[in-house]
Coordinates of C-alpha atoms and ligand atoms in Angstrom, one line a residue:
M1 CA -14.6 -26.6 -9.9
K2 CA -16.0 -26.3 -13.5
K3 CA -16.0 -23.2 -15.1
T4 CA -18.6 -21.6 -17.3
V5 CA -18.3 -20.9 -21.3
G6 CA -18.9 -17.2 -20.7
Q7 CA -15.1 -17.9 -18.1
I8 CA -13.4 -19.6 -20.5
L9 CA -13.9 -16.4 -23.7
W10 CA -13.1 -14.5 -20.9
M11 CA -9.9 -16.0 -20.3
G12 CA -9.7 -15.8 -24.4
V13 CA -10.4 -12.4 -24.4
F14 CA -7.9 -11.1 -22.2
T15 CA -5.2 -14.0 -23.6
L16 CA -5.1 -11.9 -26.9
L17 CA -5.0 -8.6 -25.1
S18 CA -1.7 -9.9 -23.1
T19 CA 0.4 -10.4 -25.3
S20 CA -0.7 -7.3 -27.7
S21 CA 1.9 -4.6 -26.2
L22 CA 3.1 -5.2 -22.5
L23 CA 6.4 -5.1 -23.4
A24 CA 7.2 -1.6 -22.1
Q25 CA 10.2 -1.2 -20.0
T26 CA 9.7 0.6 -16.9
G27 CA 12.5 2.8 -15.6
N28 CA 12.8 6.9 -15.3
E29 CA 12.0 7.1 -19.4
A30 CA 8.8 9.4 -20.5
P31 CA 5.9 7.2 -20.2
V32 CA 5.1 4.8 -21.9
K33 CA 1.4 3.4 -23.6
V34 CA 0.3 0.4 -22.6
E35 CA -3.6 -0.9 -23.1
K36 CA -5.3 -1.5 -20.7
A37 CA -7.8 -4.9 -20.2
S38 CA -11.4 -4.1 -20.8
R39 CA -12.1 -2.2 -17.0
V40 CA -13.2 -5.2 -15.4
N41 CA -13.4 -3.8 -11.5
K42 CA -13.4 0.5 -12.0
V43 CA -17.3 1.4 -11.9
T44 CA -17.2 1.7 -8.2
N45 CA -14.5 4.4 -7.3
L46 CA -13.0 1.7 -4.5
A47 CA -10.4 4.2 -3.6
P48 CA -10.0 7.7 -5.1
T49 CA -7.1 8.4 -2.4
P50 CA -4.2 5.8 -0.7
P51 CA -6.0 3.1 1.1
M52 CA -5.6 3.0 4.4
G53 CA -6.4 -0.5 7.5
W54 CA -4.5 -2.7 8.9
N55 CA -3.2 -6.0 8.6
S56 CA -2.5 -9.2 10.4
W57 CA 0.5 -10.3 8.8
N58 CA 3.6 -8.4 9.6
T59 CA 3.1 -9.1 13.3
F60 CA 1.1 -12.6 13.8
Q61 CA 1.7 -14.1 10.8
T62 CA -1.2 -17.0 10.8
N63 CA -1.5 -17.3 14.0
I64 CA -4.0 -15.5 14.3
N65 CA -7.6 -15.8 16.5
E66 CA -10.8 -14.7 16.7
Q67 CA -10.8 -13.4 20.7
L68 CA -7.5 -12.2 19.6
L69 CA -8.7 -10.1 16.2
R70 CA -11.9 -8.3 18.4
N71 CA -9.6 -6.6 20.5
M72 CA -7.5 -5.5 18.1
V73 CA -10.6 -4.0 16.0
D74 CA -12.0 -2.7 19.7
V75 CA -9.0 -0.4 19.7
Y76 CA -8.3 0.7 16.1
V77 CA -10.8 2.5 17.4
S78 CA -10.9 3.0 21.1
S79 CA -6.8 4.3 20.1
G80 CA -7.9 7.6 17.6
M81 CA -6.9 5.2 14.1
K82 CA -10.2 4.9 12.8
D83 CA -11.0 8.4 13.7
A84 CA -7.3 9.4 11.7
G85 CA -8.5 7.7 8.7
Y86 CA -7.7 4.1 8.9
R87 CA -10.9 2.3 7.5
Y88 CA -10.0 -1.7 6.3
F89 CA -9.8 -3.9 9.0
T90 CA -8.1 -7.2 7.1
L91 CA -7.4 -11.4 8.0
D92 CA -3.9 -12.2 6.0
D93 CA -2.8 -15.6 5.4
G94 CA -4.2 -18.4 7.9
W95 CA -7.8 -17.3 9.1
M96 CA -8.2 -21.2 6.9
S97 CA -9.1 -24.6 7.9
M98 CA -6.6 -26.6 5.6
E99 CA -9.2 -28.7 3.9
R100 CA -12.1 -27.3 1.4
D101 CA -15.0 -29.1 2.9
Q102 CA -17.5 -31.4 1.3
N103 CA -18.7 -28.9 -1.7
G104 CA -15.3 -27.3 -2.4
Q105 CA -15.4 -24.5 -0.4
L106 CA -14.0 -22.4 1.9
V107 CA -14.3 -22.8 5.7
A108 CA -13.1 -20.3 9.0
D109 CA -11.0 -22.7 10.7
P110 CA -13.6 -23.7 13.6
K111 CA -11.1 -22.8 16.8
K112 CA -9.4 -19.9 15.4
F113 CA -12.9 -18.5 14.4
P114 CA -15.2 -20.8 16.7
S115 CA -18.0 -17.9 15.5
G116 CA -17.7 -17.8 11.7
M117 CA -16.6 -15.3 9.2
K118 CA -19.7 -13.4 8.8
A119 CA -19.7 -13.2 12.5
F120 CA -16.2 -11.9 12.6
A121 CA -17.9 -9.6 9.8
D122 CA -20.5 -8.3 11.3
Y123 CA -18.5 -7.7 14.4
V124 CA -15.9 -5.0 12.5
H125 CA -18.9 -3.5 10.8
S126 CA -20.6 -3.0 14.2
K127 CA -17.4 -0.8 14.6
G128 CA -17.6 1.0 11.8
L129 CA -14.7 -0.5 9.6
K130 CA -15.0 -2.1 7.2
F131 CA -13.4 -5.8 6.4
G132 CA -9.9 -7.2 4.5
I133 CA -9.9 -11.0 3.5
Y134 CA -6.4 -12.9 2.0
N135 CA -6.1 -15.6 -0.3
C136 CA -4.0 -16.5 -3.3
A137 CA -4.4 -17.0 -7.0
G138 CA -1.9 -20.4 -6.5
D139 CA -3.5 -23.1 -5.6
K140 CA -2.6 -22.9 -1.9
T141 CA -1.6 -19.8 -0.2
C142 CA 1.8 -18.9 0.7
A143 CA 1.6 -20.5 4.2
G144 CA -0.4 -24.1 2.6
Y145 CA -4.3 -23.2 3.1
P146 CA -5.7 -24.1 0.0
G147 CA -5.7 -21.0 -2.5
T148 CA -8.4 -20.0 -4.4
R149 CA -6.6 -21.3 -8.6
G150 CA -10.3 -23.1 -10.3
H151 CA -12.7 -22.0 -7.3
E152 CA -12.2 -18.1 -8.2
Y153 CA -16.0 -17.8 -8.9
E154 CA -17.4 -19.5 -6.1
D155 CA -15.1 -18.3 -3.9
A156 CA -15.8 -14.8 -4.3
R157 CA -19.5 -15.4 -4.0
L158 CA -18.3 -16.0 -0.7
Y159 CA -16.8 -13.4 0.0
A160 CA -19.1 -11.3 -0.7
S161 CA -22.0 -13.5 1.9
W162 CA -20.3 -12.6 4.1
G163 CA -19.7 -9.6 3.6
V164 CA -15.4 -9.1 2.7
D165 CA -15.3 -5.1 1.8
L166 CA -11.1 -5.9 -0.1
L167 CA -9.4 -8.7 -1.3
K168 CA -5.9 -9.1 -0.9
Y169 CA -5.1 -12.1 -3.4
D170 CA -1.2 -13.5 -3.5
W171 CA 0.8 -15.3 -6.3
C172 CA 2.7 -17.9 -4.3
N173 CA 2.1 -21.5 -5.5
T174 CA 0.4 -20.2 -9.0
D175 CA 3.1 -22.2 -11.3
S176 CA 2.8 -21.2 -15.3
L177 CA -0.4 -18.9 -14.3
N178 CA -0.3 -16.1 -16.0
A179 CA -0.3 -13.0 -13.7
R180 CA -2.5 -10.6 -15.3
E181 CA -5.0 -13.4 -16.9
A182 CA -4.9 -14.2 -12.5
Y183 CA -5.6 -11.7 -11.7
I184 CA -8.7 -10.5 -14.2
T185 CA -10.0 -13.6 -14.1
M186 CA -10.5 -13.2 -9.9
A187 CA -11.8 -9.3 -10.0
R188 CA -14.1 -10.7 -12.8
A189 CA -15.6 -12.8 -10.5
L190 CA -15.2 -10.0 -7.7
Q191 CA -17.2 -7.7 -9.6
A192 CA -19.9 -10.8 -10.0
T193 CA -21.3 -10.4 -6.3
G194 CA -22.5 -7.2 -7.5
R195 CA -20.7 -6.4 -4.1
P196 CA -17.5 -3.6 -4.0
I197 CA -15.2 -4.9 -3.7
L198 CA -11.8 -3.7 -3.2
F199 CA -8.9 -5.6 -4.7
S200 CA -5.2 -5.6 -3.0
L201 CA -3.0 -7.5 -6.3
C202 CA -0.4 -9.0 -4.3
E203 CA 2.2 -10.5 -6.5
W204 CA 5.4 -8.5 -6.4
G205 CA 6.0 -6.4 -8.4
N206 CA 7.0 -10.1 -10.5
H207 CA 4.6 -8.9 -13.3
Q208 CA 4.9 -5.0 -13.8
P209 CA 1.7 -4.5 -12.4
W210 CA 2.0 -0.9 -12.8
L211 CA 1.4 -1.5 -16.5
W212 CA -2.3 -3.4 -16.5
A213 CA -3.3 -3.5 -13.5
D214 CA -5.2 0.0 -13.5
G215 CA -8.7 -0.9 -14.3
V216 CA -7.9 -5.0 -12.3
G217 CA -7.5 -3.6 -8.8
E218 CA -7.5 -1.0 -6.6
M219 CA -3.5 -1.5 -5.2
Y220 CA -1.2 -4.3 -6.9
R221 CA 2.0 -4.4 -4.5
A222 CA 5.0 -3.1 -6.7
T223 CA 7.9 -4.9 -5.2
G224 CA 8.6 -8.1 -2.1
D225 CA 7.8 -8.3 0.9
I226 CA 9.5 -5.6 3.8
T227 CA 11.4 -6.3 6.9
A228 CA 11.4 -4.4 10.3
N229 CA 13.9 -3.0 8.7
F230 CA 15.2 0.7 7.8
D231 CA 18.6 0.1 5.4
K232 CA 19.4 -4.0 5.4
D233 CA 17.4 -6.6 3.4
K234 CA 16.7 -9.7 5.6
H235 CA 17.5 -12.6 3.7
M236 CA 15.4 -16.3 4.7
G237 CA 16.1 -18.5 2.2
T238 CA 14.2 -18.9 -1.0
W239 CA 14.1 -15.2 -1.1
T240 CA 14.8 -12.0 0.9
A241 CA 12.4 -9.4 3.2
L242 CA 13.2 -5.5 2.0
S243 CA 14.1 -3.0 3.9
V244 CA 12.4 -0.3 3.7
L245 CA 14.9 2.0 2.1
T246 CA 15.6 -1.1 -1.0
I247 CA 11.2 -0.1 -1.1
V248 CA 11.8 3.0 -1.3
D249 CA 14.2 3.3 -4.2
K250 CA 12.3 1.2 -6.0
Q251 CA 10.0 3.8 -6.4
P252 CA 10.8 6.5 -8.7
A253 CA 10.9 4.3 -12.1
I254 CA 6.9 3.5 -11.7
R255 CA 5.6 7.1 -9.8
Q256 CA 3.7 8.3 -12.6
Y257 CA 2.5 4.4 -12.5
N258 CA 0.3 5.5 -9.6
G259 CA -2.2 7.7 -9.3
P260 CA -6.8 7.1 -7.6
N261 CA -8.2 4.7 -8.0
H262 CA -4.4 2.1 -9.1
W263 CA -1.9 2.3 -6.2
N264 CA 1.2 1.0 -6.1
D265 CA 2.0 -0.6 -3.1
A266 CA 5.0 -0.1 -1.0
D267 CA 3.5 -3.2 1.2
M268 CA 2.7 -2.8 4.7
L269 CA 4.1 -0.5 7.1
E270 CA 6.7 -1.7 10.0
V271 CA 5.8 1.2 12.0
G272 CA 6.1 0.2 15.4
N273 CA 7.3 -3.1 14.9
G274 CA 11.1 -2.9 16.8
M275 CA 12.8 0.2 14.3
S276 CA 13.6 3.4 16.3
Y277 CA 11.1 6.8 16.5
G278 CA 12.9 8.5 14.2
E279 CA 13.2 5.5 11.2
D280 CA 9.7 5.1 12.0
K281 CA 8.8 8.6 10.9
A282 CA 11.1 8.5 8.5
H283 CA 9.8 5.7 7.1
F284 CA 6.1 6.3 7.9
T285 CA 6.9 9.8 5.9
M286 CA 7.7 8.3 2.5
W287 CA 4.1 6.1 2.3
C288 CA 3.4 9.5 2.8
M289 CA 5.4 11.0 -0.3
L290 CA 4.3 7.9 -1.9
A291 CA 1.3 8.5 -2.2
A292 CA 0.7 4.5 -1.1
P293 CA -1.2 3.2 0.9
L294 CA -1.2 3.1 4.8
V295 CA -1.8 0.0 5.8
A296 CA -0.7 -0.3 9.4
G297 CA 1.0 -3.6 10.7
N298 CA 1.5 -3.5 14.8
D299 CA 0.0 -4.5 17.5
L300 CA -2.3 -1.7 18.0
R301 CA -3.0 -3.2 21.9
K302 CA 0.4 -2.4 22.7
M303 CA 1.5 0.3 20.6
S304 CA 3.7 3.0 22.7
A305 CA 2.3 6.8 22.4
Q306 CA 5.6 7.8 20.1
T307 CA 4.1 5.2 17.1
R308 CA 0.6 6.4 17.7
G309 CA 1.5 9.4 16.9
I310 CA 3.1 8.7 14.2
L311 CA 0.5 6.1 12.6
T312 CA -2.5 9.3 13.8
D313 CA -0.2 12.3 12.0
K314 CA -3.3 13.9 10.5
E315 CA -0.9 16.0 8.9
A316 CA 1.0 13.4 7.4
I317 CA -2.1 11.6 6.6
A318 CA -3.3 14.5 4.7
I319 CA -0.1 14.2 2.8
N320 CA -0.8 11.2 1.8
Q321 CA -4.4 11.6 1.1
D322 CA -4.4 14.2 -1.2
A323 CA -6.7 14.6 -3.7
M324 CA -4.3 15.0 -6.3
G325 CA -3.2 10.9 -5.5
V326 CA 0.2 12.5 -7.7
A327 CA 4.1 10.0 -5.4
A328 CA 7.1 12.5 -4.8
Y329 CA 9.7 12.1 -6.9
R330 CA 13.9 12.1 -5.7
I331 CA 15.4 15.8 -6.9
S332 CA 18.8 14.6 -5.1
G333 CA 20.5 11.5 -3.4
N334 CA 23.0 9.4 -2.5
A335 CA 23.4 6.6 -1.3
D336 CA 25.3 7.9 2.3
G337 CA 23.7 11.4 2.3
V338 CA 20.4 13.0 2.1
E339 CA 17.8 13.0 -0.4
I340 CA 15.7 15.1 -1.0
W341 CA 11.6 14.2 -2.4
I342 CA 8.6 16.8 -3.7
K343 CA 5.8 15.8 -3.8
P344 CA 2.8 18.6 -5.7
L345 CA -0.5 19.0 -3.4
S346 CA -3.3 20.0 -4.7
N347 CA -4.2 24.1 -4.9
K348 CA -0.7 24.1 -5.6
N349 CA 0.9 23.8 -2.3
W350 CA 3.9 21.1 -1.9
A351 CA 5.6 18.9 0.7
I352 CA 9.2 18.5 0.9
C353 CA 10.8 15.4 2.5
F354 CA 14.5 15.6 3.2
L355 CA 15.3 12.1 3.4
N356 CA 18.9 11.1 6.0
R357 CA 19.4 8.0 4.9
S358 CA 22.6 7.7 6.8
A359 CA 24.2 5.8 10.3
Q360 CA 25.5 9.9 10.7
P361 CA 23.2 13.2 11.5
Q362 CA 23.2 16.1 8.6
T363 CA 23.2 19.2 8.0
V364 CA 21.1 20.3 5.6
D365 CA 21.5 23.9 3.7
Y366 CA 18.5 24.5 1.9
N367 CA 17.9 27.4 -0.8
W368 CA 14.8 27.7 -1.9
T369 CA 15.8 31.0 -4.5
K370 CA 18.0 29.2 -5.7
N371 CA 16.1 25.8 -5.7
A372 CA 12.8 26.4 -8.2
L373 CA 10.7 23.4 -8.4
H374 CA 9.3 21.8 -11.8
D375 CA 7.5 18.2 -11.7
A376 CA 7.2 17.6 -15.7
Q377 CA 4.2 14.9 -14.4
T378 CA 2.6 16.9 -13.1
K379 CA 3.6 20.2 -14.7
Q380 CA 3.4 22.1 -11.8
D381 CA 6.1 24.4 -9.8
A382 CA 7.4 27.1 -8.1
D383 CA 9.6 29.5 -8.8
F384 CA 10.8 31.2 -5.4
T385 CA 12.5 34.2 -6.7
K386 CA 8.6 34.6 -7.8
T387 CA 6.9 33.2 -5.0
T388 CA 7.4 32.8 -1.6
Y389 CA 5.7 30.0 0.4
K390 CA 5.0 30.0 3.9
L391 CA 7.2 26.9 6.0
H392 CA 5.9 24.3 8.5
S393 CA 8.4 21.8 9.9
L394 CA 5.6 19.0 9.9
W395 CA 7.2 16.1 12.9
D396 CA 8.2 19.4 15.2
K397 CA 4.7 21.0 14.4
K398 CA 5.5 24.6 13.8
D399 CA 5.9 27.5 11.1
I400 CA 9.6 28.6 10.9
G401 CA 9.4 31.2 7.8
T402 CA 9.2 31.6 4.3
T403 CA 11.0 30.6 2.0
K404 CA 13.3 34.0 1.2
K405 CA 15.2 32.7 4.0
A406 CA 17.3 29.4 3.2
F407 CA 16.9 26.2 5.3
K408 CA 18.9 24.7 7.4
Q409 CA 18.9 21.9 10.2
T410 CA 20.6 19.1 11.6
I411 CA 18.8 15.8 10.7
P412 CA 19.2 12.6 13.0
A413 CA 20.7 9.4 11.4
H414 CA 17.9 7.8 9.5
D415 CA 15.4 9.9 9.9
V416 CA 13.4 13.8 8.2
V417 CA 12.4 16.4 8.1
L418 CA 9.7 17.2 6.1
L419 CA 8.0 20.8 5.4
T420 CA 5.0 21.6 3.7
L421 CA 5.0 24.3 1.5
K422 CA 2.5 26.6 1.1
Q423 CA 1.6 30.2 -1.3
S424 CA 1.8 33.3 1.3
Ligands
GLA501 C1 3.5 -13.5 0.8 C2 2.5 -11.8 1.0 C3 2.5 -11.3 2.4 C4 2.2 -12.1 3.4 C5 2.1 -13.8 3.0 C6 0.9 -14.4 3.7 O1 4.5 -13.6 1.5 O2 3.1 -11.2 0.3 O3 2.4 -9.7 2.3 O4 0.5 -11.8 2.8 O5 2.8 -13.7 1.7 O6 1.3 -15.7 3.4

């Protein structure tokens, strides 16, 4: 598609902006001030808390079709996922025909989606859910289907005509494209449709989107793809799929950038995809603590009661969805032991997670009165010698006394204890 004069001008403006102050480094150092692009996609407040949904990729890759997905939509509702707060139902890569049509339009694969994409979107909406779709900033998607490069505005119009509510926008086959400009162009194309479409950036953190994506999209992947393994990355030839702990370890450096309408995306969940119950619980807990988007990636039709119990736990989800929208910080840790993660919550409450990274059970003996909390980012603090908090053990569903008494518990290997602290 030929670009309009308006598009070319916009691209020029963003090229200028992108040369300005984006060389700032991240890390545990003090927050850096970064010049933002003009707010592109910000009028709508689409994600005041981390988005929640389901995505087809982790279980089905490109093996998706209308019947399978309609069943999944039905189970999304009947299993309690919708009641627990999940809203988006997103088709990832593989929904298209291999070629655009003679008018340059994307076409839903007629074998996989015989009723067409509008009908499928209508079905999703008829259940009170929101409909998400996938494409890529490059010439082709990661699985080789037609990408959006050069078709941004017409693809956005097509999605809007189908009733798309979320676009996940990937970064394969992008050659020399400038990431910030490419995502801004697509954000403007979505904005131009007039339909509120949540924009989910997926360039794997390669170009530090936490520095520039606030105002461009509501969430941005900060890491490469996840794999269903707690502590071992998986080498895939040209790239590496990341374990839960590898992704967790990348979060402290970008904590300061996380917040309402610009969420650090730790990737889709692997809960229910082969890890142990404790590992799944620890994985989900950490995504809640990190205020990361919660996008389930399991086969909802076959989920066990345990998997369902994790994914729909209202107390854990409340921590994720807390209105303050702040990620947890890590106050101690070592590779083989127990780490302590602290999340400030609204009303001066807190969530504290003891994460046992090791392959052995570990015993925690935590003396509150000797460990005041102070979060430099939110300035929230708690001095337990002065204020007593009630403790609730979230996964055990038990109140366990107060911060007057030290907390002692053995945590199984690759598992967590998650406590909420409320002022008594
Ligand atoms: C990339 C993304 C994944 C998924 C696949 C689809 O790897 O990071 O989340 O969308 O592409 O091909």
